[in-house]
PDB file of C-alpha atoms in Angstrom:
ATOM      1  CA  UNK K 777     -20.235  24.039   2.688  1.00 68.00           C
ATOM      2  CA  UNK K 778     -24.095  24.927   3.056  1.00 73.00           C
ATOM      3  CA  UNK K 779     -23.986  27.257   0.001  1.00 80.00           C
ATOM      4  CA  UNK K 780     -21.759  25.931  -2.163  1.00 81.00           C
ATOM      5  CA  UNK K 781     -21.349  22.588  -1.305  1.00 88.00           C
ATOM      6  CA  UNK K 782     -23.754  19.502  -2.773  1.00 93.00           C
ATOM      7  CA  UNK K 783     -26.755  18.288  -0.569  1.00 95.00           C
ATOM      8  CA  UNK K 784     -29.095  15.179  -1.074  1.00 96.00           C
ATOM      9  CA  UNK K 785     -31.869  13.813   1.324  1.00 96.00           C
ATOM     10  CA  UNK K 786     -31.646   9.772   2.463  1.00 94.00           C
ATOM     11  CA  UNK K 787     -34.548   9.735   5.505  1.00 94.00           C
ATOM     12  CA  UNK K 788     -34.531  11.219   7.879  1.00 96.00           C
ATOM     13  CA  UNK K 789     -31.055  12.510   6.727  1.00 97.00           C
ATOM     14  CA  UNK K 790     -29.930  15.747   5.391  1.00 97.00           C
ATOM     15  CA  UNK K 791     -26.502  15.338   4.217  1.00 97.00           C
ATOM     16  CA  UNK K 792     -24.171  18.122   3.284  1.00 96.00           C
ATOM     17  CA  UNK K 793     -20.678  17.588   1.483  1.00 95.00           C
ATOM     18  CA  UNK K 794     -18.089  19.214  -0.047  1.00 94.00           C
ATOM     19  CA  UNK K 795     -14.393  18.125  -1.948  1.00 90.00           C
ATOM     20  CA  UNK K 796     -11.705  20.395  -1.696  1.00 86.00           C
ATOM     21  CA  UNK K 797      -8.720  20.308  -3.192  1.00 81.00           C
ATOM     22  CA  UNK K 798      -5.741  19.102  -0.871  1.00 69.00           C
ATOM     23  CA  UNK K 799      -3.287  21.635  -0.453  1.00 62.00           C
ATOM     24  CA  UNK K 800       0.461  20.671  -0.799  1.00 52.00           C
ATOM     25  CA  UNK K 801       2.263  18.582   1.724  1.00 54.00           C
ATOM     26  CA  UNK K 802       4.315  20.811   3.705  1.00 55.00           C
ATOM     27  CA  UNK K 803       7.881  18.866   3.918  1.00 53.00           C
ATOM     28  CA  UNK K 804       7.972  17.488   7.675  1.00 51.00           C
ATOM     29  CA  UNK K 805       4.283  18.550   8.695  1.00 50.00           C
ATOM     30  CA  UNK K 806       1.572  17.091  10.340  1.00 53.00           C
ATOM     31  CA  UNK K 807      -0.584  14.745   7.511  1.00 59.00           C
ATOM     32  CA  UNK K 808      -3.775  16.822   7.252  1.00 63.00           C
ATOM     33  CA  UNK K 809      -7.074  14.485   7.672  1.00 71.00           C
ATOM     34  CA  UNK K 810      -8.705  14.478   4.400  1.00 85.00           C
ATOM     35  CA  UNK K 811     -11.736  13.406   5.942  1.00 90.00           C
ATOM     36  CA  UNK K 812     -13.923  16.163   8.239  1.00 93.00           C
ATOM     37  CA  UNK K 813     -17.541  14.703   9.792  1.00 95.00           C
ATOM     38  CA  UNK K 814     -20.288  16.910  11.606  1.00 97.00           C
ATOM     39  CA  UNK K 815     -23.629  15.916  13.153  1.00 97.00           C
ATOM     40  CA  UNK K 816     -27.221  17.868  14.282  1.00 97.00           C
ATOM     41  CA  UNK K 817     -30.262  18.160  15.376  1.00 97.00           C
ATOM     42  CA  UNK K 818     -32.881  20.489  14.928  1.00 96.00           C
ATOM     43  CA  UNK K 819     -34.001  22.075  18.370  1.00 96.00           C
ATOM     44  CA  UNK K 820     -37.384  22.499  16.854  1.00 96.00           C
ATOM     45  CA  UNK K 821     -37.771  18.927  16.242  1.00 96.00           C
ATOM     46  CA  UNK K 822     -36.143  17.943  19.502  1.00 97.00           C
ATOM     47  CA  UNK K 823     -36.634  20.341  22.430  1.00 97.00           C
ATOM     48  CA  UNK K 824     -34.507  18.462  25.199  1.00 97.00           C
ATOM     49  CA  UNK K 825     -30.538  18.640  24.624  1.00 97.00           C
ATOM     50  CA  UNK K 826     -30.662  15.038  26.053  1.00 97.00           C
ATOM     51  CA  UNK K 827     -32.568  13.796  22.883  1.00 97.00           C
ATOM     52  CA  UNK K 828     -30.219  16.196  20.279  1.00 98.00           C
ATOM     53  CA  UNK K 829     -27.116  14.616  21.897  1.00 98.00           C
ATOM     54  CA  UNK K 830     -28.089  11.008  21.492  1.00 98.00           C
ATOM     55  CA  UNK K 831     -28.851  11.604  18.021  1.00 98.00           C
ATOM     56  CA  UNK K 832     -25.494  13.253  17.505  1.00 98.00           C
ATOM     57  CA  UNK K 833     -23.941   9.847  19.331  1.00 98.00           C
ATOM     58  CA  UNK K 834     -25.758   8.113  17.189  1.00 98.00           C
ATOM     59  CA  UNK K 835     -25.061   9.504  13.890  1.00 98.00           C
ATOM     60  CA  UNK K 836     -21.313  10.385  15.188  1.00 98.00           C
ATOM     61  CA  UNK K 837     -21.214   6.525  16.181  1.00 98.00           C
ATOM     62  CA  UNK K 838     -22.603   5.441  12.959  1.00 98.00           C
ATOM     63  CA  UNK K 839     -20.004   7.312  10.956  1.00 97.00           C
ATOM     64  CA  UNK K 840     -17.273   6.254  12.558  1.00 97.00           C
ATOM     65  CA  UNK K 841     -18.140   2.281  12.431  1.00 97.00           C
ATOM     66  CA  UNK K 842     -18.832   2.850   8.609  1.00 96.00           C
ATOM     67  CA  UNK K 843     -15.891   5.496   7.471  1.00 94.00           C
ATOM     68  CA  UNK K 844     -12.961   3.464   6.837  1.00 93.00           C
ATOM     69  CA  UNK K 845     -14.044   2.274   2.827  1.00 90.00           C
ATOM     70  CA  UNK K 846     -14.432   6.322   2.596  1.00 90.00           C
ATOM     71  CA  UNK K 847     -11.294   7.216   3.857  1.00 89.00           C
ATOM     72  CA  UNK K 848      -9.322   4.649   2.595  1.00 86.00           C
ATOM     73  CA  UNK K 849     -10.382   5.509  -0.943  1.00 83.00           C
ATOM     74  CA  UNK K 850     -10.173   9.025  -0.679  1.00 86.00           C
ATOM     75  CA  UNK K 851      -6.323   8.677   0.632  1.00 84.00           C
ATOM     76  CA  UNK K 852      -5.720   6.594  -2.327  1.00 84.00           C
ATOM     77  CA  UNK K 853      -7.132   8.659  -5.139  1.00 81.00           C
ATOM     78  CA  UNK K 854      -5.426  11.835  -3.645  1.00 79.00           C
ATOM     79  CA  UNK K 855      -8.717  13.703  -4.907  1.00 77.00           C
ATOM     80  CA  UNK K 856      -8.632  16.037  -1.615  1.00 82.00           C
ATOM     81  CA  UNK K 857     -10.062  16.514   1.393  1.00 87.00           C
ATOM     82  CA  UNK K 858     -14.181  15.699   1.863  1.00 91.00           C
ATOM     83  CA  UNK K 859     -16.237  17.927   4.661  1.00 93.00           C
ATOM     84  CA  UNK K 860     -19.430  15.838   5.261  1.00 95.00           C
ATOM     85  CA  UNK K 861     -22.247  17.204   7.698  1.00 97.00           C
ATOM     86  CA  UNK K 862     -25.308  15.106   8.565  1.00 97.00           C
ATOM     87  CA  UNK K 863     -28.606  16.803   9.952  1.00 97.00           C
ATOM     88  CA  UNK K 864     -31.449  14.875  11.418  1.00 98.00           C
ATOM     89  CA  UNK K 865     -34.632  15.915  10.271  1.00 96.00           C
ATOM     90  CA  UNK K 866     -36.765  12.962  11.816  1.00 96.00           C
ATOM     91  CA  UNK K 867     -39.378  14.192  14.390  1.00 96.00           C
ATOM     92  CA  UNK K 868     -39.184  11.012  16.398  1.00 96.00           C
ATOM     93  CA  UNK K 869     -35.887   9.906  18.533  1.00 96.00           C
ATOM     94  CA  UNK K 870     -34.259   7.355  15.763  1.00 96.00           C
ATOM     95  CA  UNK K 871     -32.964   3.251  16.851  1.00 96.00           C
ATOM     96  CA  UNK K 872     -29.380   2.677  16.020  1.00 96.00           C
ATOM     97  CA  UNK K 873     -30.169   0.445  13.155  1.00 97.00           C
ATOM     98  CA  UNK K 874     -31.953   2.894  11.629  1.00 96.00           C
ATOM     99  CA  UNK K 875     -29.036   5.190  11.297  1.00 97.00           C
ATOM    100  CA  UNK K 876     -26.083   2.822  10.687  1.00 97.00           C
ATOM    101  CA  UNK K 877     -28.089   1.828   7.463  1.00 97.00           C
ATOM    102  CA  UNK K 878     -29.021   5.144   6.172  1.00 97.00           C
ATOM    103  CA  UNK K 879     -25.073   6.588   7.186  1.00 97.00           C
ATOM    104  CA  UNK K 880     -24.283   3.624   4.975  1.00 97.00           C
ATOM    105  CA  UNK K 881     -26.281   4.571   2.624  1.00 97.00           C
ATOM    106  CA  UNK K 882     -25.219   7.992   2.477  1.00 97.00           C
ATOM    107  CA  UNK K 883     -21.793   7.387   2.308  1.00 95.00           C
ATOM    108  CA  UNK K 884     -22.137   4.861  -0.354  1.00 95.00           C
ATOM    109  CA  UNK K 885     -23.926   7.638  -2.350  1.00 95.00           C
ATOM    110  CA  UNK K 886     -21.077   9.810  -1.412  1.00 93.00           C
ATOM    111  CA  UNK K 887     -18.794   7.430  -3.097  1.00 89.00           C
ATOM    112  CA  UNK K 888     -20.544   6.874  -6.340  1.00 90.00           C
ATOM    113  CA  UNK K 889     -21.006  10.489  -6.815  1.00 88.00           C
ATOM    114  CA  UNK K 890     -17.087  11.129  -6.489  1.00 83.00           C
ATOM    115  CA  UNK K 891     -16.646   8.290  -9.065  1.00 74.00           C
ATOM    116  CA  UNK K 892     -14.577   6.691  -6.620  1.00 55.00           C
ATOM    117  CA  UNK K 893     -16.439   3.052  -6.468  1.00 49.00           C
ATOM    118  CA  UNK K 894     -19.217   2.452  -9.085  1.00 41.00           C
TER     119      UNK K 894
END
């Protein structure tokens, strides 16, 4: 996903994303999620774990409050399935409302890009 997926930079987020194709159903299997999310935090930027895990639970948080429109679309177009990893690259520990708008933002970027939503 690092090499050959797409990047872009919102700040103080580094997301990473990829679409792959969805394989074919296998008849009576488990639905495969066609959305994947990761989260980090550079350990130069943050030398505590305690500070690197609340701004994974934060951006984890974030995601999951704002994935729905995402998902929902992606199911419906039956484009694939989207890996999405978000770094941190802030030097200062971030407020919530700082990250639930720039997730947003991301993701919204994600969406125009797929030419899902315009």
């Amino acid at each position: 996903m690092f090499q050959g997926g797409k990047s872009f930079s919102t700040f103080p987020l580094r997301v990473y994303w990829t679409l792959n194709p969805s394989p074919a159903p296998e008849p009576g299997g488990e639905k495969e999620s066609v959305l994947q999310f990761g989260a980090g935090a550079s350990k130069r930027n943050f030398k505590r774990a305690v500070d690197r895990n609340r701004i994974k639970r934060l951006l984890r948080e974030a995601y999951r409050t704002q994935k729905l429109p995402l998902l929902h679309l992606l199911q419906e177009s039956g484009q694939g399935y989207l890996k999405l990893f978000v770094l941190y690259t802030g030097r200062e520990l971030p407020e919530y409302q700082v990250i639930m708008e720039k997730v947003g933002a991301a993701l919204q970027r994600i969406e125009k890009e797929l030419g899902i939503r315009n």
